[in-house]
Coordinates of C-alpha atoms and ligand atoms in Angstrom, one line a residue:
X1 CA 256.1 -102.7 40.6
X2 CA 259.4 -102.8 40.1
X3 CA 261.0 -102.5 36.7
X4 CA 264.0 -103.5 34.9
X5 CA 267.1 -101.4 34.0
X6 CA 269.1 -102.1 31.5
X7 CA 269.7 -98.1 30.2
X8 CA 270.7 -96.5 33.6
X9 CA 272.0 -93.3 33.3
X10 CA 275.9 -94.3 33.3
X11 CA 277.7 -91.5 31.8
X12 CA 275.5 -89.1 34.7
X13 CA 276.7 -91.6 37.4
X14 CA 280.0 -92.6 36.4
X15 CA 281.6 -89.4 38.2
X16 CA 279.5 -89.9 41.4
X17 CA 281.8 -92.3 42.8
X18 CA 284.9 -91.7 41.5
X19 CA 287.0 -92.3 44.7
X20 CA 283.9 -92.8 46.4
X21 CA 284.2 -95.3 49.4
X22 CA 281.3 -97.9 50.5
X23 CA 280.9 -99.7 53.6
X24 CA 279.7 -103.1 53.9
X25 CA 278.2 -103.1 57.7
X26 CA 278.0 -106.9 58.0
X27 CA 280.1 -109.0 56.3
X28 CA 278.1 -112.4 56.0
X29 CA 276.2 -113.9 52.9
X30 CA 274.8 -110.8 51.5
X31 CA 277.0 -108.4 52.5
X32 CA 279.9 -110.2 51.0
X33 CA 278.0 -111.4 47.8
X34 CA 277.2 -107.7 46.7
X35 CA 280.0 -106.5 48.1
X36 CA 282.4 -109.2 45.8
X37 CA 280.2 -107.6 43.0
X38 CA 280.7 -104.2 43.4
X39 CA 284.4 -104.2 44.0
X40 CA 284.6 -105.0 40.2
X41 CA 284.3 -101.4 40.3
X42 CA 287.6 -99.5 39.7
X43 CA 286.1 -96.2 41.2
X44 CA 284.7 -97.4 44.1
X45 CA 286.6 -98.4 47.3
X46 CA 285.1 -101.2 48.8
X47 CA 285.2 -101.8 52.9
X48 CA 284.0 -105.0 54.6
X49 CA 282.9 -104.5 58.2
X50 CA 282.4 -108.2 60.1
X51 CA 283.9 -111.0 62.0
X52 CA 287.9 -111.4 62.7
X53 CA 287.2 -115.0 61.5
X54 CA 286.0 -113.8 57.9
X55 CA 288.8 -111.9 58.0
X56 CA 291.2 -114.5 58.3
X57 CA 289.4 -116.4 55.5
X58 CA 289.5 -113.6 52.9
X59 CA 293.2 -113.7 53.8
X60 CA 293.5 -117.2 52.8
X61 CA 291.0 -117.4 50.0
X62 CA 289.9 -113.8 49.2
X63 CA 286.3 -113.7 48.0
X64 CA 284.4 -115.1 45.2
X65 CA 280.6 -114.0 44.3
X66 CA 279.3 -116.8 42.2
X67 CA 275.9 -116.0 40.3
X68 CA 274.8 -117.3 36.7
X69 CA 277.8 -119.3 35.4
X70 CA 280.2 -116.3 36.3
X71 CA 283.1 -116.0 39.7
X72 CA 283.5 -112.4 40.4
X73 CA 286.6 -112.5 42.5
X74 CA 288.8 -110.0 45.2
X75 CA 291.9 -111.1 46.0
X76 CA 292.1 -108.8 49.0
X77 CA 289.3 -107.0 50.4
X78 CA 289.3 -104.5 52.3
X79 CA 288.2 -105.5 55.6
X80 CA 287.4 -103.9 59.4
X81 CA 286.7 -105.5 62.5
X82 CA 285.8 -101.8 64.6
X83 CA 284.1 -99.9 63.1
X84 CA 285.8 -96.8 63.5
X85 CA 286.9 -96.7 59.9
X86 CA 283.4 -96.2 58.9
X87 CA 284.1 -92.5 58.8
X88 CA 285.9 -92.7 55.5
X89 CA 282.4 -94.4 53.8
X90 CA 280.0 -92.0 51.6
X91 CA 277.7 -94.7 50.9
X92 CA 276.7 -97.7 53.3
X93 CA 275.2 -101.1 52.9
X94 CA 273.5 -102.7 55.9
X95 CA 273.9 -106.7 56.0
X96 CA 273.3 -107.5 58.9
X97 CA 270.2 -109.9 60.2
X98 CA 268.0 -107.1 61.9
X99 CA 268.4 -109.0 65.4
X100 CA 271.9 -106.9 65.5
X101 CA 270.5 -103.7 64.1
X102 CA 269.6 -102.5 68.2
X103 CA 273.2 -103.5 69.1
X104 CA 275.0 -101.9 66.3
X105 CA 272.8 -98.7 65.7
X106 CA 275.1 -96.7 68.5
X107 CA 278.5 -97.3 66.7
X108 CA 276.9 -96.4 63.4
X109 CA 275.3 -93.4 65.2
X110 CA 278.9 -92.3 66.4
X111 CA 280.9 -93.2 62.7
X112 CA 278.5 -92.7 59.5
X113 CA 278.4 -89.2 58.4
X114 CA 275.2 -87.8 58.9
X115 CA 275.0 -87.1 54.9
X116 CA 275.7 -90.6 54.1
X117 CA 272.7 -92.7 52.9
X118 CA 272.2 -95.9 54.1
X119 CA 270.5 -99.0 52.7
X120 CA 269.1 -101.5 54.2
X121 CA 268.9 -104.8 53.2
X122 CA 267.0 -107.2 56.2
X123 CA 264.3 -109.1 55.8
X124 CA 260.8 -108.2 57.6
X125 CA 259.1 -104.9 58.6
X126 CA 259.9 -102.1 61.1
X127 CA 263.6 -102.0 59.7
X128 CA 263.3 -98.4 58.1
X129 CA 261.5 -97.1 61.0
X130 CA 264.1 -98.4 63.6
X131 CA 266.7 -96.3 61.6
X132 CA 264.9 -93.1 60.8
X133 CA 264.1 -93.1 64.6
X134 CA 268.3 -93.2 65.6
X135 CA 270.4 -91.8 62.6
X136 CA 270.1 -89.1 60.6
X137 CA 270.7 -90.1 57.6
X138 CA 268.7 -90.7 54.6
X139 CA 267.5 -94.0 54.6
X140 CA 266.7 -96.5 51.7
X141 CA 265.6 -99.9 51.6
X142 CA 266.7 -102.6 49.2
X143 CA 265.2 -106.1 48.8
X144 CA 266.9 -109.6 47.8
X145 CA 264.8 -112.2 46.8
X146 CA 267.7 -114.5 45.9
X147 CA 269.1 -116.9 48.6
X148 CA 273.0 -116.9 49.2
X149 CA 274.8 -119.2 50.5
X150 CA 278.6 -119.4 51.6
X151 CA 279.7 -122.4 49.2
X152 CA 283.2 -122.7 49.7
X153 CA 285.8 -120.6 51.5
X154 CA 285.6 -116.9 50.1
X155 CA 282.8 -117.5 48.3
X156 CA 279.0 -116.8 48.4
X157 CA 276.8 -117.9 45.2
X158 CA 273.2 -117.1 44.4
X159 CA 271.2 -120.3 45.4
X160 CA 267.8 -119.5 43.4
X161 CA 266.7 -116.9 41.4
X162 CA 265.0 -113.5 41.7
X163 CA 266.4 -110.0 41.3
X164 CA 267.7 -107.7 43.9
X165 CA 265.2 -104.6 44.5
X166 CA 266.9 -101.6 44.4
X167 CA 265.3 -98.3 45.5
X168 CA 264.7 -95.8 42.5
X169 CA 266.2 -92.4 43.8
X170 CA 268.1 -89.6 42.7
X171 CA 270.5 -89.9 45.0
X172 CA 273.2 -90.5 42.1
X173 CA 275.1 -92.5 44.6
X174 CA 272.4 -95.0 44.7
X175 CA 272.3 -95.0 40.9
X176 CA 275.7 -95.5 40.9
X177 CA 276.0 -99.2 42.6
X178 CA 272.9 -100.1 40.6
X179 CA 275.2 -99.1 37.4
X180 CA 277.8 -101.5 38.8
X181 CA 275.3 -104.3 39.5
X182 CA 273.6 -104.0 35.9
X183 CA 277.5 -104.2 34.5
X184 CA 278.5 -107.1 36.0
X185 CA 275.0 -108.8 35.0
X186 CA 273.3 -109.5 38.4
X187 CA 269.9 -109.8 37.9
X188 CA 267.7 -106.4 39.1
X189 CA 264.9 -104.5 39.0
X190 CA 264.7 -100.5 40.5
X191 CA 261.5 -100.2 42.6
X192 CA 259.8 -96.6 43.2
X193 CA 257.7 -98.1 46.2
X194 CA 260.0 -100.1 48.1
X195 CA 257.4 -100.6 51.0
X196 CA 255.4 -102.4 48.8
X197 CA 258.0 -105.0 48.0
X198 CA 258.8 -105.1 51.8
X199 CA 255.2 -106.3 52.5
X200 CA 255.8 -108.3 49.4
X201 CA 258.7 -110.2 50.8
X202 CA 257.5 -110.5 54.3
X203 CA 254.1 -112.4 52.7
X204 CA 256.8 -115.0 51.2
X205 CA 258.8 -114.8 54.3
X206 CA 255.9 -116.2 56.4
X207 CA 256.9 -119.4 55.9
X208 CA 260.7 -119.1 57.7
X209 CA 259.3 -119.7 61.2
X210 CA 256.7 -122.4 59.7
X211 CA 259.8 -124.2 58.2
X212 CA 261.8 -124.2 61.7
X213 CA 258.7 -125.2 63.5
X214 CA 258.0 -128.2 61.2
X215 CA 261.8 -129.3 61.3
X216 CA 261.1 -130.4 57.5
X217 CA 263.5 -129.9 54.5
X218 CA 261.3 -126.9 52.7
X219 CA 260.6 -129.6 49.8
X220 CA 259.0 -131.7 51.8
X221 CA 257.4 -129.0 53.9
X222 CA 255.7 -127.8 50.7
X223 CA 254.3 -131.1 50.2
X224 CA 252.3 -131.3 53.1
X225 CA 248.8 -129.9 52.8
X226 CA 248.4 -129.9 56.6
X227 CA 251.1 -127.6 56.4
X228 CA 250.5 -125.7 53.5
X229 CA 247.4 -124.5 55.1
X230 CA 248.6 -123.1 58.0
X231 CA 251.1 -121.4 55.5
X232 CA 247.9 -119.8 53.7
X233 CA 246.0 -118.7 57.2
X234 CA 249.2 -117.3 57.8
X235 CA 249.4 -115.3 54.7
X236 CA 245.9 -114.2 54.7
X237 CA 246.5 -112.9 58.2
X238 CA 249.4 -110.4 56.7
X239 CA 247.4 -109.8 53.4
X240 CA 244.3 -108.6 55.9
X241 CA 246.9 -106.1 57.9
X242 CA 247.7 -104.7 54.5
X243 CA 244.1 -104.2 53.4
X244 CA 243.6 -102.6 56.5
X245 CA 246.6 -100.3 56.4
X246 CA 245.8 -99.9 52.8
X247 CA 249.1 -101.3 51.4
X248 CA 249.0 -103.7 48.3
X249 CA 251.7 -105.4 48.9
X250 CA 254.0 -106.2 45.7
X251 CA 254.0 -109.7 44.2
X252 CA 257.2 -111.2 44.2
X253 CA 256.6 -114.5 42.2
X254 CA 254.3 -115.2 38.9
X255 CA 250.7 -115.1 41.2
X256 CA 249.3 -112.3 42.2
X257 CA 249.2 -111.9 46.4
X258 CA 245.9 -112.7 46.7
X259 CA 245.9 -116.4 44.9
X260 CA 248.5 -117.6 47.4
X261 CA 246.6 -118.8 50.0
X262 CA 244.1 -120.4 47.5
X263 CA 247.0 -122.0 45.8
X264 CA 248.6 -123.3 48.9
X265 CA 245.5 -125.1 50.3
X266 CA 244.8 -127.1 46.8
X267 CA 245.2 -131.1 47.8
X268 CA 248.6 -132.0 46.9
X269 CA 248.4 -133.6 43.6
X270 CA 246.9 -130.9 42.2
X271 CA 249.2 -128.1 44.3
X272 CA 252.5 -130.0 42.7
X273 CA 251.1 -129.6 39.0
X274 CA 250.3 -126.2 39.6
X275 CA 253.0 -125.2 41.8
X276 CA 256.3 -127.0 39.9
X277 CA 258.3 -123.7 40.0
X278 CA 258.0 -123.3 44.0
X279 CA 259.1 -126.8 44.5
X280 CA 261.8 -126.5 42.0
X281 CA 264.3 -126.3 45.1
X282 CA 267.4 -128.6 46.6
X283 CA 265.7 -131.2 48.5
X284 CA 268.0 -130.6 51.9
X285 CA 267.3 -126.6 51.8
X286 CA 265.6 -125.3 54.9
X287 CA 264.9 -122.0 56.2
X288 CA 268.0 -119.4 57.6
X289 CA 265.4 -119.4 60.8
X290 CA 265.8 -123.0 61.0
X291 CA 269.4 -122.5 60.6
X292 CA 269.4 -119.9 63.6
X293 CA 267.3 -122.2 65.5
X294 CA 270.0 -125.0 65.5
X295 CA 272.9 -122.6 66.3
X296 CA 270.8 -121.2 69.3
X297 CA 270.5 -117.5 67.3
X298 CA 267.8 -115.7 68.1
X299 CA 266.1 -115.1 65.0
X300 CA 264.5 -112.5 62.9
X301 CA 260.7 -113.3 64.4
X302 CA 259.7 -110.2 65.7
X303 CA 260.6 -108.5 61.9
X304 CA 258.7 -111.0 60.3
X305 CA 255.4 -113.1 62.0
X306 CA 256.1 -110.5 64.7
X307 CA 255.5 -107.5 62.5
X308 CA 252.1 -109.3 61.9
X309 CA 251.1 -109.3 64.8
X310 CA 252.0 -106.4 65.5
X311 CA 250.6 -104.1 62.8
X312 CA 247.1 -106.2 63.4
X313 CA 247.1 -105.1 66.5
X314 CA 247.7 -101.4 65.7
X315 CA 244.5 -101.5 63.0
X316 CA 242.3 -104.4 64.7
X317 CA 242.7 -106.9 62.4
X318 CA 243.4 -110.5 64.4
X319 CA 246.4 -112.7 64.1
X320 CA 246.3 -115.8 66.0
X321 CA 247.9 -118.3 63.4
X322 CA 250.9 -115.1 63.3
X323 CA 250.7 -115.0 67.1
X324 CA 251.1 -118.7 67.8
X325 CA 253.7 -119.1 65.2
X326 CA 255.5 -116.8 67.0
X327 CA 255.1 -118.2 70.3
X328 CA 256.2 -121.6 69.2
X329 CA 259.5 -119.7 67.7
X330 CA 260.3 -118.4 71.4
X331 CA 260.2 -121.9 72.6
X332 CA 262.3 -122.8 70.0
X333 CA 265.0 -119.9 70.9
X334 CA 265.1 -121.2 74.2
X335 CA 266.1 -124.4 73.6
X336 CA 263.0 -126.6 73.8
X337 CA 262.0 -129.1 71.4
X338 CA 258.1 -129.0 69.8
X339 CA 258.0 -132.5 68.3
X340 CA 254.4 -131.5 66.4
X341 CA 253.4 -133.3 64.1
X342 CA 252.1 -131.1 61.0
X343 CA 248.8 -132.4 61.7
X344 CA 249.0 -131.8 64.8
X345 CA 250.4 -128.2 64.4
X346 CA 247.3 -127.4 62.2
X347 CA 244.8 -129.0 64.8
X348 CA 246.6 -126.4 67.3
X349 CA 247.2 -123.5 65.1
X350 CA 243.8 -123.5 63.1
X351 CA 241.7 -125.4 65.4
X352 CA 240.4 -128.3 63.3
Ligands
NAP401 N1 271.3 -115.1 53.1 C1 270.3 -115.0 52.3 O1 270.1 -115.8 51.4 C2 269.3 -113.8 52.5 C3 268.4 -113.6 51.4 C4 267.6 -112.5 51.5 C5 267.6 -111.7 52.6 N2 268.5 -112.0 53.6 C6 268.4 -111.1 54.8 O2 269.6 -110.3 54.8 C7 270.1 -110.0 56.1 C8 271.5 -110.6 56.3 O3 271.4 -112.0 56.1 P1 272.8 -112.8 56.0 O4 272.3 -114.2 55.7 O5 273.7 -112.2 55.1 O6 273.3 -112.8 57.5 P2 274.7 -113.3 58.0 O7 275.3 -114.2 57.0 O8 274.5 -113.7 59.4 O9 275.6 -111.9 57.9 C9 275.6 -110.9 58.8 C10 277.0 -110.8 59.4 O10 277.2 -109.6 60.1 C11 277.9 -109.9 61.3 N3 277.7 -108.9 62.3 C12 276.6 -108.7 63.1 N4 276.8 -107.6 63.9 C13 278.0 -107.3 63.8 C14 278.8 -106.3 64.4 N5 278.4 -105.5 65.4 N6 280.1 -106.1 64.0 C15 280.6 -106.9 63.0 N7 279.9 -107.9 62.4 C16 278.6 -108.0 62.7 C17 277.4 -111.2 61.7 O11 278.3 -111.9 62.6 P3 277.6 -112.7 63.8 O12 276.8 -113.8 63.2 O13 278.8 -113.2 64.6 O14 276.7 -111.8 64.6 C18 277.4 -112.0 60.3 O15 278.6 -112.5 60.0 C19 269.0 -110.7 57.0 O16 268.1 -109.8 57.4 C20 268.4 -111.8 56.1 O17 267.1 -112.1 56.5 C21 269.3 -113.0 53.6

């Protein structure tokens, strides 16, 4: 699993990016998060590709990453709205939700030099695949468990806690940003098996759609047993795929995997003594699915529940809660309203 790294090889990395340029491909929470942190970086030039919108904003505001107490701040990034200037970049970071990847994959096709490695920071499964299949690049996965949220104009802070999963490599490129992260303090941890801790997250990210679906702040979505246990036949579904495809999944929070499910389906009482950390959350938070949901975005479903399905498919394992779950989002996408209650969601989902 992944480990932490405080004594990175600096002085070896130092001259890899001395006047080394790095593209942020999606300017939106992440993107501009890491990318507020890594232009603390004298070396390294940093470019923001997004929205003319943000760009007006960073204009006004510039941008602030705000994580443990500190405000890293830019007074004026660097930022794109073609991406033609993507040319110039010798290292790129992929931001953007993975329902874009399809649309964007031809202009970064055309722009990114083929040497240039690329890492990919969605959420969900088939992400690496869909990449290697279109560009030639090398490409590398990296993992945040951390939300971020856009506080104020200009500025994205770290909503809960976690460190960001960076892909061990030897691509001194790679080590390079992770040098700059581990500098300016923000919490990480340098994976050799990043698949791993992309099943990992997926397991934890099973309960996105379940969040949009119950139209419940997460709080008080955790709260409910009826709900909690479709969470856990959920889970179990993804943590049978993985037995199947012979993955161990990595664990993400202080449980291993396998207790989840158990946890989960404990009567409430009990569930809130033994699960204080996971409630430990703002009582309005919700899901970013639910978010997408109520800005009529299609979401990420077919990365996350979707890949479920999917991959039980491909080795025989069933996935009805998965499947269902994902049916249910579709409706959502198209505008429809569920009005379940969570009991009655489990009596449809898992039958009794
Ligand atoms: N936010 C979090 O807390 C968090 C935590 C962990 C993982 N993640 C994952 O990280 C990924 C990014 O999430 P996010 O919350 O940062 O998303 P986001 O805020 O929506 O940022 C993505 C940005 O990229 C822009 N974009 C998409 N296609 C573009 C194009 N062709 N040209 C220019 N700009 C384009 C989007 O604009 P439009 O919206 O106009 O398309 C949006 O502003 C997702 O896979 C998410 O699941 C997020």
């Amino acid at each position: 699993m992944p480990s932490h790294t405080d004594s990175l090889p600096e002085q070896q990395t130092q001259s890899a990016a001395i006047h080394s340029t790095l593209g942020i491909v999606g300017a939106g929470a992440v993107g501009c998060f890491l990318g507020a942190v890594l232009s603390q970086d004298k070396a390294l030039a940093v470019q923001f590709f997004g929205r003319e919108a943000l760009a007006i904003e960073f204009a006004a505001y510039g941008l602030t990453a705000s994580f443990g107490g500190q405000h890293l701040t830019v007074n004026a990034p660097a930022f794109f709205t073609s991406m033609v200037s993507l040319i110039e970049c010798d290292v790129i970071l992929l931001t953007v939700k993975a329902t874009s990847l399809p649309h964007l994959i031809p202009q970064l096709k055309k722009f990114i030099r083929p040497d240039v490695p690329v890492i990919a920071l969605q959420n969900g499964v088939g992400i690496s695949v869909m990449l290697e299949n279109e560009l030639p690049n090398p490409i590398y996965r990296a993992i945040v468990p951390f939300n971020v949220v856009k506080t104020s104009a200009g500025t994205f802070s770290m909503a809960s806690g976690g460190d960001l999963i960076w892909p061990q490599s030897e691509d001194n490129r790679l080590q390079y940003l992770a040098a700059i992260f581990a500098r300016h303090g923000l919490p990480l941890s340098i994976a050799a098996d990043m698949q791993a801790v992309e099943y990992g997250k997926l397991l934890l990210n099973l309960n996105n759609a379940l969040n949009a679906i119950s139209d419940l702040p997460l709080k008080q979505q955790l709260q409910n047993r009826d709900l909690r246990q479709v969470l856990a036949a959920a889970m179990q579904e993804w943590l049978h795929v993985c037995q199947a495809l012979q993955i161990k999944p990595g664990s993400l929070t202080r449980l291993p995997n396998h207790w989840l499910p158990t946890l989960l389906r404990l009567p409430t009482p009990l569930f809130k003594v033994l699960a204080g950390q996971m409630l430990r959350i703002d009582p309005f938070a919700r899901s970013s699915m639910w978010d997408d949901i109520q800005a009529g975005r299609r979401t990420e479903i077919m990365y996350l529940n979707g890949a479920v399905e999917r991959l039980g498919i491909q080795t025989g394992v069933a996935t009805p809660v998965n499947s269902a779950i994902v049916e249910l989002i579709k409706h959502l996408e198209q505008g429809e309203k569920l009005s379940l209650s969570p009991l009655a969601l489990k009596q449809q989902l898992l039958g009794h």
